[in-house]
Tab-separated table of C-alpha atoms (C1' of nucleotides) in Angstrom:
chain	number	residue	atom	x	y	z
A	1	MET	CA	78.948	127.151	107.517
A	2	ASP	CA	78.702	128.747	104.351
A	3	LYS	CA	76.846	126.860	101.985
A	4	ARG	CA	79.671	126.800	99.186
A	5	GLU	CA	81.515	125.012	101.455
A	6	LYS	CA	78.985	122.472	102.311
A	7	ILE	CA	78.612	121.502	98.782
A	8	LEU	CA	82.081	121.321	98.540
A	9	ASN	CA	83.153	119.019	101.266
A	10	ALA	CA	79.776	116.916	100.805
A	11	ALA	CA	80.656	116.659	97.230
A	12	MET	CA	83.967	115.421	98.104
A	13	GLU	CA	83.359	113.214	100.524
A	14	LEU	CA	80.588	110.977	98.256
A	15	ILE	CA	83.162	111.376	95.167
A	16	ILE	CA	86.249	109.821	96.744
A	17	ARG	CA	83.816	107.262	98.254
A	18	GLN	CA	81.596	106.272	95.371
A	19	GLY	CA	83.515	108.084	92.616
A	20	LEU	CA	82.553	110.849	90.021
A	21	GLN	CA	80.041	108.732	87.889
A	22	HIS	CA	77.896	107.444	90.730
A	23	THR	CA	77.529	110.536	92.690
A	24	PRO	CA	74.254	112.280	91.314
A	25	MET	CA	73.886	115.839	92.167
A	26	SER	CA	71.077	115.116	94.339
A	27	HIS	CA	72.911	113.281	96.504
A	28	ILE	CA	75.712	116.053	96.547
A	29	ALA	CA	72.290	118.512	97.621
A	30	ASP	CA	70.973	116.665	99.995
A	31	ARG	CA	74.182	115.460	101.991
A	32	ALA	CA	74.781	118.999	102.196
A	33	GLY	CA	71.096	120.002	103.421
A	34	VAL	CA	69.950	122.689	100.596
A	35	GLY	CA	68.401	122.273	97.564
A	36	MET	CA	69.435	121.250	93.791
A	37	GLY	CA	68.942	125.271	93.049
A	38	SER	CA	71.732	126.051	95.138
A	39	VAL	CA	74.149	123.943	94.006
A	40	TYR	CA	73.565	125.484	90.132
A	41	LYS	CA	73.693	128.940	91.694
A	42	ARG	CA	76.939	128.370	92.891
A	43	PHE	CA	78.587	125.979	90.640
A	44	LYS	CA	78.021	125.592	86.117
A	45	ASN	CA	77.765	121.875	86.512
A	46	LYS	CA	79.599	118.727	88.398
A	47	GLU	CA	82.642	119.203	86.527
A	48	ASP	CA	82.884	123.196	88.173
A	49	ILE	CA	82.616	121.239	91.846
A	50	VAL	CA	85.509	119.004	91.063
A	51	ASN	CA	87.974	121.801	89.875
A	52	GLY	CA	86.600	123.642	93.357
A	53	ILE	CA	87.452	121.106	95.570
A	54	TYR	CA	90.518	120.794	93.813
A	55	VAL	CA	91.588	124.351	94.130
A	56	LYS	CA	89.986	123.804	97.740
A	57	ILE	CA	92.794	121.303	99.304
A	58	LYS	CA	95.805	122.708	97.045
A	59	THR	CA	95.190	126.132	99.083
A	60	GLU	CA	94.988	124.681	101.968
A	61	GLU	CA	98.158	122.495	101.562
A	62	ALA	CA	100.022	125.550	101.048
A	63	ALA	CA	98.725	127.133	103.871
A	64	MET	CA	100.089	124.326	106.013
A	65	ILE	CA	103.214	123.511	104.324
A	66	PHE	CA	104.026	127.093	104.396
A	67	VAL	CA	102.458	128.434	107.664
A	68	ASN	CA	106.053	128.837	108.797
A	69	TYR	CA	107.941	129.098	105.661
A	70	ASP	CA	110.987	132.325	106.373
A	71	GLU	CA	113.570	132.605	103.176
A	72	ARG	CA	116.256	134.033	105.814
A	73	ASN	CA	115.933	129.753	106.578
A	74	SER	CA	118.739	128.314	105.364
A	75	VAL	CA	117.825	125.775	102.316
A	76	PRO	CA	117.853	121.948	103.958
A	77	ASP	CA	116.155	123.130	106.987
A	78	THR	CA	113.547	124.925	105.163
A	79	PHE	CA	113.483	121.576	102.856
A	80	ASN	CA	112.215	119.570	105.603
A	81	ASP	CA	109.971	121.774	107.185
A	82	ILE	CA	108.037	122.302	104.084
A	83	TYR	CA	107.864	118.380	102.931
A	84	GLY	CA	108.377	117.094	106.773
A	85	ARG	CA	105.038	119.299	106.775
A	86	MET	CA	103.454	118.126	103.702
A	87	ILE	CA	103.625	114.351	104.666
A	88	ASP	CA	102.007	115.410	108.145
A	89	TYR	CA	99.507	117.104	105.825
A	90	PHE	CA	98.462	114.173	103.852
A	91	LEU	CA	98.943	111.882	107.029
A	92	SER	CA	96.248	113.565	108.546
A	93	HIS	CA	93.590	114.205	105.491
A	94	PRO	CA	93.735	110.756	104.155
A	95	LEU	CA	90.753	111.600	101.831
A	96	LYS	CA	91.858	114.813	100.638
A	97	PHE	CA	95.053	113.332	99.741
A	98	ASN	CA	92.972	110.069	97.768
A	99	PHE	CA	91.540	113.044	96.142
A	100	ILE	CA	94.435	114.904	95.085
A	101	SER	CA	95.749	111.759	93.530
A	102	GLN	CA	92.938	110.454	91.984
A	103	TYR	CA	92.598	113.876	90.045
A	104	ALA	CA	95.465	115.500	89.865
A	105	PHE	CA	95.951	114.102	86.244
A	106	SER	CA	92.314	113.784	85.319
A	107	PRO	CA	91.108	116.039	82.226
A	108	VAL	CA	88.278	116.948	84.430
A	109	ILE	CA	90.653	119.581	86.153
A	110	GLU	CA	91.007	122.091	83.929
A	111	LYS	CA	94.304	124.320	82.899
A	112	LYS	CA	92.991	127.449	84.370
A	113	THR	CA	92.863	124.957	87.798
A	114	GLN	CA	95.688	123.731	87.386
A	115	VAL	CA	97.925	127.078	86.824
A	116	GLN	CA	95.693	128.514	89.876
A	117	ALA	CA	96.335	126.019	92.302
A	118	MET	CA	99.926	125.839	91.343
A	119	SER	CA	100.742	129.142	91.857
A	120	ARG	CA	99.791	128.735	95.367
A	121	PHE	CA	103.425	127.244	95.361
A	122	HIS	CA	105.856	129.644	94.196
A	123	ARG	CA	107.893	129.218	97.251
A	124	PHE	CA	109.072	126.176	96.014
A	125	ASP	CA	110.517	127.619	92.889
A	126	GLU	CA	112.324	130.052	95.507
A	127	MET	CA	113.681	127.544	97.433
A	128	TYR	CA	114.974	125.644	94.881
A	129	ALA	CA	116.525	128.886	93.236
A	130	ARG	CA	118.256	129.777	96.363
A	131	GLY	CA	119.644	126.335	96.639
A	132	LEU	CA	120.604	126.284	93.122
A	133	GLU	CA	122.474	129.214	93.559
A	134	GLN	CA	124.754	128.218	96.804
A	135	GLY	CA	125.193	125.074	94.468
A	136	LEU	CA	123.364	122.854	97.015
A	137	PHE	CA	121.441	121.184	94.017
A	138	LYS	CA	122.004	118.996	90.335
A	139	ASP	CA	121.227	121.489	88.030
A	140	LEU	CA	117.826	120.854	86.913
A	141	ALA	CA	115.237	123.618	86.389
A	142	PRO	CA	113.138	124.265	89.974
A	143	GLN	CA	110.259	122.886	88.272
A	144	HIS	CA	111.904	120.244	87.647
A	145	LEU	CA	112.928	119.319	91.376
A	146	THR	CA	109.323	120.361	92.395
A	147	TYR	CA	107.610	117.956	90.527
A	148	PHE	CA	110.553	115.006	91.277
A	149	VAL	CA	110.152	115.527	94.878
A	150	PHE	CA	105.991	115.557	94.577
A	151	GLY	CA	105.810	112.086	92.599
A	152	SER	CA	108.101	110.682	95.496
A	153	VAL	CA	105.929	111.841	98.021
A	154	CYS	CA	102.299	110.932	96.752
A	155	TYR	CA	103.894	107.535	95.702
A	156	TRP	CA	105.222	106.608	98.843
A	157	LEU	CA	102.413	107.538	100.757
A	158	LYS	CA	100.145	105.927	97.976
A	159	CYS	CA	102.627	102.948	98.588
A	160	ALA	CA	102.483	102.853	102.637
A	161	SER	CA	98.045	103.615	102.350
A	162	GLU	CA	97.633	100.114	100.179
A	163	LEU	CA	100.206	98.306	102.421
A	164	GLN	CA	98.248	99.628	105.535
A	165	ILE	CA	101.869	100.483	107.138
A	166	ASP	CA	101.401	102.818	109.449
A	167	VAL	CA	104.629	105.912	108.931
A	168	ASP	CA	106.141	106.571	112.351
A	169	HIS	CA	108.500	109.450	112.703
A	170	LYS	CA	111.594	107.688	111.902
A	171	MET	CA	109.738	106.333	108.355
A	172	ARG	CA	109.061	110.003	107.992
A	173	ASN	CA	112.531	111.510	108.224
A	174	GLN	CA	114.409	108.317	106.201
A	175	PHE	CA	111.524	109.128	103.246
A	176	LEU	CA	112.973	112.725	103.783
A	177	LYS	CA	116.398	112.621	103.594
A	178	MET	CA	115.808	110.581	100.622
A	179	ALA	CA	114.475	113.114	99.143
A	180	TRP	CA	117.087	114.975	99.952
A	181	ASP	CA	119.739	112.592	99.037
A	182	SER	CA	117.817	112.819	95.377
A	183	ILE	CA	118.364	116.842	94.483
A	184	LYS	CA	121.754	116.743	96.211
A	185	LYS	CA	124.676	118.012	93.919
B	1	MET	CA	94.207	92.965	63.649
B	2	ASP	CA	92.039	91.322	66.644
B	3	LYS	CA	89.052	92.834	67.120
B	4	ARG	CA	90.024	92.946	70.962
B	5	GLU	CA	92.956	95.026	70.444
B	6	LYS	CA	91.177	97.284	67.609
B	7	ILE	CA	88.703	97.941	70.671
B	8	LEU	CA	91.281	98.464	73.458
B	9	ASN	CA	93.319	100.845	71.273
B	10	ALA	CA	90.005	102.400	69.909
B	11	ALA	CA	88.667	103.567	73.484
B	12	MET	CA	92.527	103.903	75.045
B	13	GLU	CA	92.796	106.874	72.358
B	14	LEU	CA	89.172	107.955	73.150
B	15	ILE	CA	88.982	108.123	77.292
B	16	ILE	CA	92.477	110.065	77.195
B	17	ARG	CA	90.849	112.920	75.076
B	18	GLN	CA	87.932	113.199	76.726
B	19	GLY	CA	87.620	111.485	79.378
B	20	LEU	CA	85.824	108.511	80.814
B	21	GLN	CA	82.709	110.151	81.388
B	22	HIS	CA	82.464	111.495	77.683
B	23	THR	CA	83.145	108.650	76.111
B	24	PRO	CA	80.135	106.411	75.003
B	25	MET	CA	80.959	102.724	74.161
B	26	SER	CA	79.193	103.503	70.486
B	27	HIS	CA	81.941	105.619	70.190
B	28	ILE	CA	84.602	103.174	71.070
B	29	ALA	CA	82.617	100.689	68.505
B	30	ASP	CA	82.647	103.127	65.636
B	31	ARG	CA	86.594	104.089	66.369
B	32	ALA	CA	87.175	100.456	66.381
B	33	GLY	CA	85.177	99.547	63.179
B	34	VAL	CA	82.737	97.217	64.996
B	35	GLY	CA	79.110	96.915	66.887
B	36	MET	CA	78.055	97.576	69.470
B	37	GLY	CA	77.158	93.678	70.167
B	38	SER	CA	81.101	92.746	69.411
B	39	VAL	CA	82.121	94.885	72.228
B	40	TYR	CA	79.909	93.524	74.821
B	41	LYS	CA	80.894	90.041	73.428
B	42	ARG	CA	84.321	90.778	74.734
B	43	PHE	CA	84.046	93.434	77.267
B	44	LYS	CA	81.796	92.654	80.638
B	45	ASN	CA	80.920	96.441	80.592
B	46	LYS	CA	82.974	99.991	79.820
B	47	GLU	CA	85.319	99.371	83.064
B	48	ASP	CA	85.829	96.252	81.873
B	49	ILE	CA	87.415	97.858	78.797
B	50	VAL	CA	89.274	100.208	80.943
B	51	ASN	CA	91.023	97.729	82.999
B	52	GLY	CA	91.668	95.833	80.053
B	53	ILE	CA	93.642	98.836	78.890
B	54	TYR	CA	95.270	99.031	81.744
B	55	VAL	CA	96.575	95.021	81.886
B	56	LYS	CA	97.850	95.689	78.115
B	57	ILE	CA	99.952	98.806	79.012
B	58	LYS	CA	101.589	97.301	82.243
B	59	THR	CA	101.594	94.239	80.270
B	60	GLU	CA	103.895	95.601	77.496
B	61	GLU	CA	105.747	98.377	79.990
B	62	ALA	CA	106.754	95.117	81.780
B	63	ALA	CA	107.946	93.138	78.151
B	64	MET	CA	110.106	96.359	77.315
B	65	ILE	CA	111.926	97.081	80.262
B	66	PHE	CA	112.419	93.777	81.204
B	67	VAL	CA	113.732	93.005	77.613
B	68	ASN	CA	117.286	92.715	78.396
B	69	TYR	CA	117.240	90.998	82.366
B	70	ASP	CA	119.819	88.950	83.665
B	71	GLU	CA	120.676	88.432	87.503
B	72	ARG	CA	124.034	88.113	86.957
B	73	ASN	CA	124.273	91.362	85.703
B	74	SER	CA	125.333	94.219	88.796
B	75	VAL	CA	122.441	95.617	90.573
B	76	PRO	CA	123.747	99.449	89.394
B	77	ASP	CA	123.780	98.006	85.368
B	78	THR	CA	120.275	95.961	86.124
B	79	PHE	CA	118.963	99.982	88.152
B	80	ASN	CA	120.089	101.514	85.294
B	81	ASP	CA	119.270	99.707	82.417
B	82	ILE	CA	115.192	98.659	83.646
B	83	TYR	CA	114.325	102.564	84.606
B	84	GLY	CA	116.067	103.702	81.497
B	85	ARG	CA	114.144	101.847	79.229
B	86	MET	CA	111.203	102.850	81.060
B	87	ILE	CA	111.623	106.445	80.403
B	88	ASP	CA	112.450	105.348	76.742
B	89	TYR	CA	109.051	103.077	76.905
B	90	PHE	CA	106.867	106.698	78.042
B	91	LEU	CA	108.178	109.024	75.961
B	92	SER	CA	108.054	107.140	73.055
B	93	HIS	CA	103.940	106.026	73.826
B	94	PRO	CA	102.792	109.350	74.954
B	95	LEU	CA	98.874	108.160	74.752
B	96	LYS	CA	99.672	105.002	76.874
B	97	PHE	CA	102.144	106.953	80.091
B	98	ASN	CA	98.781	109.130	80.104
B	99	PHE	CA	96.513	107.088	80.413
B	100	ILE	CA	98.450	104.978	83.301
B	101	SER	CA	99.502	108.233	84.889
B	102	GLN	CA	95.279	109.468	84.753
B	103	TYR	CA	93.977	105.678	86.265
B	104	ALA	CA	96.633	104.329	88.001
B	105	PHE	CA	95.133	105.485	91.223
B	106	SER	CA	91.699	105.243	90.253
B	107	PRO	CA	88.797	103.285	91.866
B	108	VAL	CA	87.645	102.241	88.395
B	109	ILE	CA	90.996	99.679	88.461
B	110	GLU	CA	90.022	96.514	90.622
B	111	LYS	CA	92.028	94.946	93.347
B	112	LYS	CA	92.823	92.390	90.883
B	113	THR	CA	93.436	94.381	87.742
B	114	GLN	CA	95.944	95.276	89.959
B	115	VAL	CA	97.477	92.843	91.060
B	116	GLN	CA	97.594	91.223	88.001
B	117	ALA	CA	99.479	94.149	86.381
B	118	MET	CA	102.119	94.784	89.332
B	119	SER	CA	102.814	90.852	89.339
B	120	ARG	CA	104.909	91.479	85.982
B	121	PHE	CA	106.921	93.327	87.934
B	122	HIS	CA	108.655	91.595	90.179
B	123	ARG	CA	111.624	91.414	88.591
B	124	PHE	CA	111.772	94.573	90.686
B	125	ASP	CA	111.833	92.773	94.412
B	126	GLU	CA	114.591	90.627	92.608
B	127	MET	CA	117.132	93.426	91.959
B	128	TYR	CA	115.701	95.698	95.125
B	129	ALA	CA	116.166	92.379	97.541
B	130	ARG	CA	120.042	92.085	96.244
B	131	GLY	CA	121.091	95.012	96.386
B	132	LEU	CA	119.556	94.878	100.331
B	133	GLU	CA	121.774	92.340	100.868
B	134	GLN	CA	124.792	93.814	99.058
B	135	GLY	CA	123.810	96.699	100.802
B	136	LEU	CA	123.373	99.127	98.205
B	137	PHE	CA	120.428	100.546	99.466
B	138	LYS	CA	118.898	102.120	102.456
B	139	ASP	CA	116.799	99.960	105.146
B	140	LEU	CA	113.633	99.653	103.338
B	141	ALA	CA	110.900	97.489	102.341
B	142	PRO	CA	111.320	96.680	98.221
B	143	GLN	CA	108.420	97.977	97.453
B	144	HIS	CA	108.675	100.957	98.848
B	145	LEU	CA	111.532	101.667	96.903
B	146	THR	CA	109.706	100.180	94.097
B	147	TYR	CA	107.073	102.969	94.432
B	148	PHE	CA	109.387	106.156	95.554
B	149	VAL	CA	111.500	106.058	92.119
B	150	PHE	CA	108.398	104.881	90.212
B	151	GLY	CA	106.391	107.872	91.748
B	152	SER	CA	109.722	109.899	91.140
B	153	VAL	CA	109.636	108.493	86.840
B	154	CYS	CA	105.768	109.753	86.590
B	155	TYR	CA	105.680	113.340	87.874
B	156	TRP	CA	108.847	113.901	86.379
B	157	LEU	CA	107.889	112.771	82.706
B	158	LYS	CA	104.615	114.096	83.204
B	159	CYS	CA	106.159	117.865	84.566
B	160	ALA	CA	108.682	117.202	81.247
B	161	SER	CA	105.412	116.520	78.836
B	162	GLU	CA	103.331	119.643	80.317
B	163	LEU	CA	105.965	121.971	79.691
B	164	GLN	CA	106.793	120.099	76.580
B	165	ILE	CA	110.042	119.829	77.450
B	166	ASP	CA	112.251	117.699	75.486
B	167	VAL	CA	114.352	114.835	77.520
B	168	ASP	CA	117.695	114.507	75.695
B	169	HIS	CA	119.822	111.401	77.092
B	170	LYS	CA	122.008	113.979	78.807
B	171	MET	CA	118.653	114.612	81.277
B	172	ARG	CA	117.920	110.393	80.820
B	173	ASN	CA	121.120	109.927	82.888
B	174	GLN	CA	120.919	113.010	85.107
B	175	PHE	CA	117.480	112.103	85.809
B	176	LEU	CA	118.547	108.079	86.807
B	177	LYS	CA	121.255	109.144	88.700
B	178	MET	CA	118.711	111.082	91.092
B	179	ALA	CA	116.982	107.909	91.436
B	180	TRP	CA	119.944	105.959	92.071
B	181	ASP	CA	121.005	108.585	95.098
B	182	SER	CA	118.110	108.769	96.439
B	183	ILE	CA	117.706	105.102	97.167
B	184	LYS	CA	121.536	104.405	98.030
B	185	LYS	CA	122.916	104.325	100.903
C	1	DA	C1'	53.919	147.992	117.985
C	2	DG	C1'	51.700	145.418	113.234
C	3	DG	C1'	50.995	145.245	108.194
C	4	DT	C1'	52.711	145.090	104.017
C	5	DT	C1'	55.431	144.602	100.012
C	6	DC	C1'	59.289	142.682	97.884
C	7	DA	C1'	63.848	141.176	96.256
C	8	DG	C1'	66.185	137.697	96.090
C	9	DA	C1'	68.005	133.263	97.940
C	10	DC	C1'	66.023	128.788	97.586
C	11	DT	C1'	63.425	124.291	96.995
C	12	DG	C1'	62.879	119.480	94.693
C	13	DA	C1'	59.314	117.969	91.035
C	14	DA	C1'	59.364	117.761	86.258
C	15	DT	C1'	61.608	117.721	82.085
C	16	DA	C1'	65.838	116.585	79.025
C	17	DT	C1'	69.426	114.187	77.901
C	18	DT	C1'	72.633	111.114	77.689
C	19	DC	C1'	73.986	106.042	77.655
C	20	DG	C1'	75.210	101.859	78.786
C	21	DC	C1'	73.260	97.670	77.203
C	22	DT	C1'	69.737	93.693	74.107
C	23	DC	C1'	68.256	91.096	70.690
C	24	DA	C1'	66.253	90.524	66.038
C	25	DG	C1'	67.884	90.696	61.915
C	26	DT	C1'	71.661	89.964	58.580
C	27	DG	C1'	75.912	88.391	57.020
C	28	DT	C1'	79.661	84.941	57.368
C	29	DT	C1'	81.940	80.629	57.658
C	30	DT	C1'	82.103	75.726	57.262
D	1	DA	C1'	72.039	74.454	55.910
D	2	DA	C1'	73.377	74.539	60.515
D	3	DA	C1'	76.368	77.152	63.686
D	4	DC	C1'	78.211	81.219	64.561
D	5	DA	C1'	79.516	85.985	64.465
D	6	DC	C1'	77.942	90.686	63.566
D	7	DT	C1'	75.317	94.661	63.431
D	8	DG	C1'	73.083	99.216	65.150
D	9	DA	C1'	68.881	100.875	66.129
D	10	DG	C1'	66.001	100.948	69.768
D	11	DC	C1'	64.705	100.268	74.489
D	12	DG	C1'	64.614	102.483	79.301
D	13	DA	C1'	67.510	104.213	83.789
D	14	DA	C1'	70.079	107.008	85.642
D	15	DT	C1'	70.381	111.490	86.338
D	16	DA	C1'	72.234	116.163	84.967
D	17	DT	C1'	69.543	120.838	84.782
D	18	DT	C1'	66.066	123.550	85.380
D	19	DC	C1'	61.961	127.005	86.948
D	20	DA	C1'	57.486	127.836	88.746
D	21	DG	C1'	56.418	128.301	92.878
D	22	DT	C1'	57.786	128.859	98.435
D	23	DC	C1'	59.950	131.240	101.982
D	24	DT	C1'	62.608	135.050	104.208
D	25	DG	C1'	63.805	139.064	106.552
D	26	DA	C1'	64.344	144.160	105.623
D	27	DA	C1'	62.369	148.342	104.779
D	28	DC	C1'	58.789	150.707	104.854
D	29	DC	C1'	54.049	152.211	105.970
D	30	DT	C1'	49.996	153.338	109.028
DNA sequence: AGGTTCAGACTGAATATTCGCTCAGTGTTT
DNA sequence: AAACACTGAGCGAATATTCAGTCTGAACCT
């Protein structure tokens, strides 16, 4: 595997498990099976690694949830498909979900990183713009709808994971209905 | 002002602005106008301060949003009152809002702290339980409803603050409607 | 084929820095 | 004058970062 990838994976695991402060660069290098120098060859510093992990996960997430995206599909179908996939992605990658929850609002994540990550999700805007045109949604900027629903997903999943509730298919659909009901006109 | 308060306030400002790692205890002491010893007299260590800030904000928030709480009021009225106040609280205390967003999912916050903070919000459970009895809400555990709506509020406000959108009364009410629509049967 | 060179990647011990925390000395209250 | 609270310089552990030396393998001789 690519060394950059190895470093990012090693760092993610350690940082999630022990926290940023308790994860020395030397441990990251060890676990990635490379020397310290190789880490600093690829990353400016520790925070640069965190930003790298953030972008990597967000890119993977976007690829996963939009895999089936087709503007010709109806808005409701698209909505269910996208958010259903998002739930599935987070449920099947708990470490990554944890990482995103923890760092989404952290000052460690630079503006530039945030913008870069967001750019992968432009299809949300397309879908919401289309839905608004068709009079399906309440009158709010697409971005607000994006955040509102995303926030619901995150906290709801966090709740489920903390209470160790296993999210079955029925629950998943019930949630999708809640999300839809919240923004539909 | 009480020294403990001074320390908590100073720490909150600095930690929000610079991040936990880049906020030495000495700066906290300086800004609070006290010596290091006084800090360590009151707090076991740095993480203890973070936990202290968390509880302080959550306590204040709970006091604010339930100030008018009365079980004899209708569920919809209670819902609007509580969440309306929550929005107002966060809007008028942006630093505190920031802090909570950043540390809600952080491992620095101990389980004990989380439980202690949550206990101030038991009235949510009461309200949701009552609403469920009356057949107003979708069939989910009260805790799920709490998290779902809270997540919506947080992310939506975060969006507004990042895009520097000023939330007027109309928008506030529109949001309340979204939150209600999401969980109503 | 075997030898030589060498650029660039890699390593990890050594260095430099940062910061959490202590405690001897000072100030304040009763 | 005893009891108590407070201060902040300094200790030392943790760890971020550097860089001198090593390794690798491709290119080029002989």
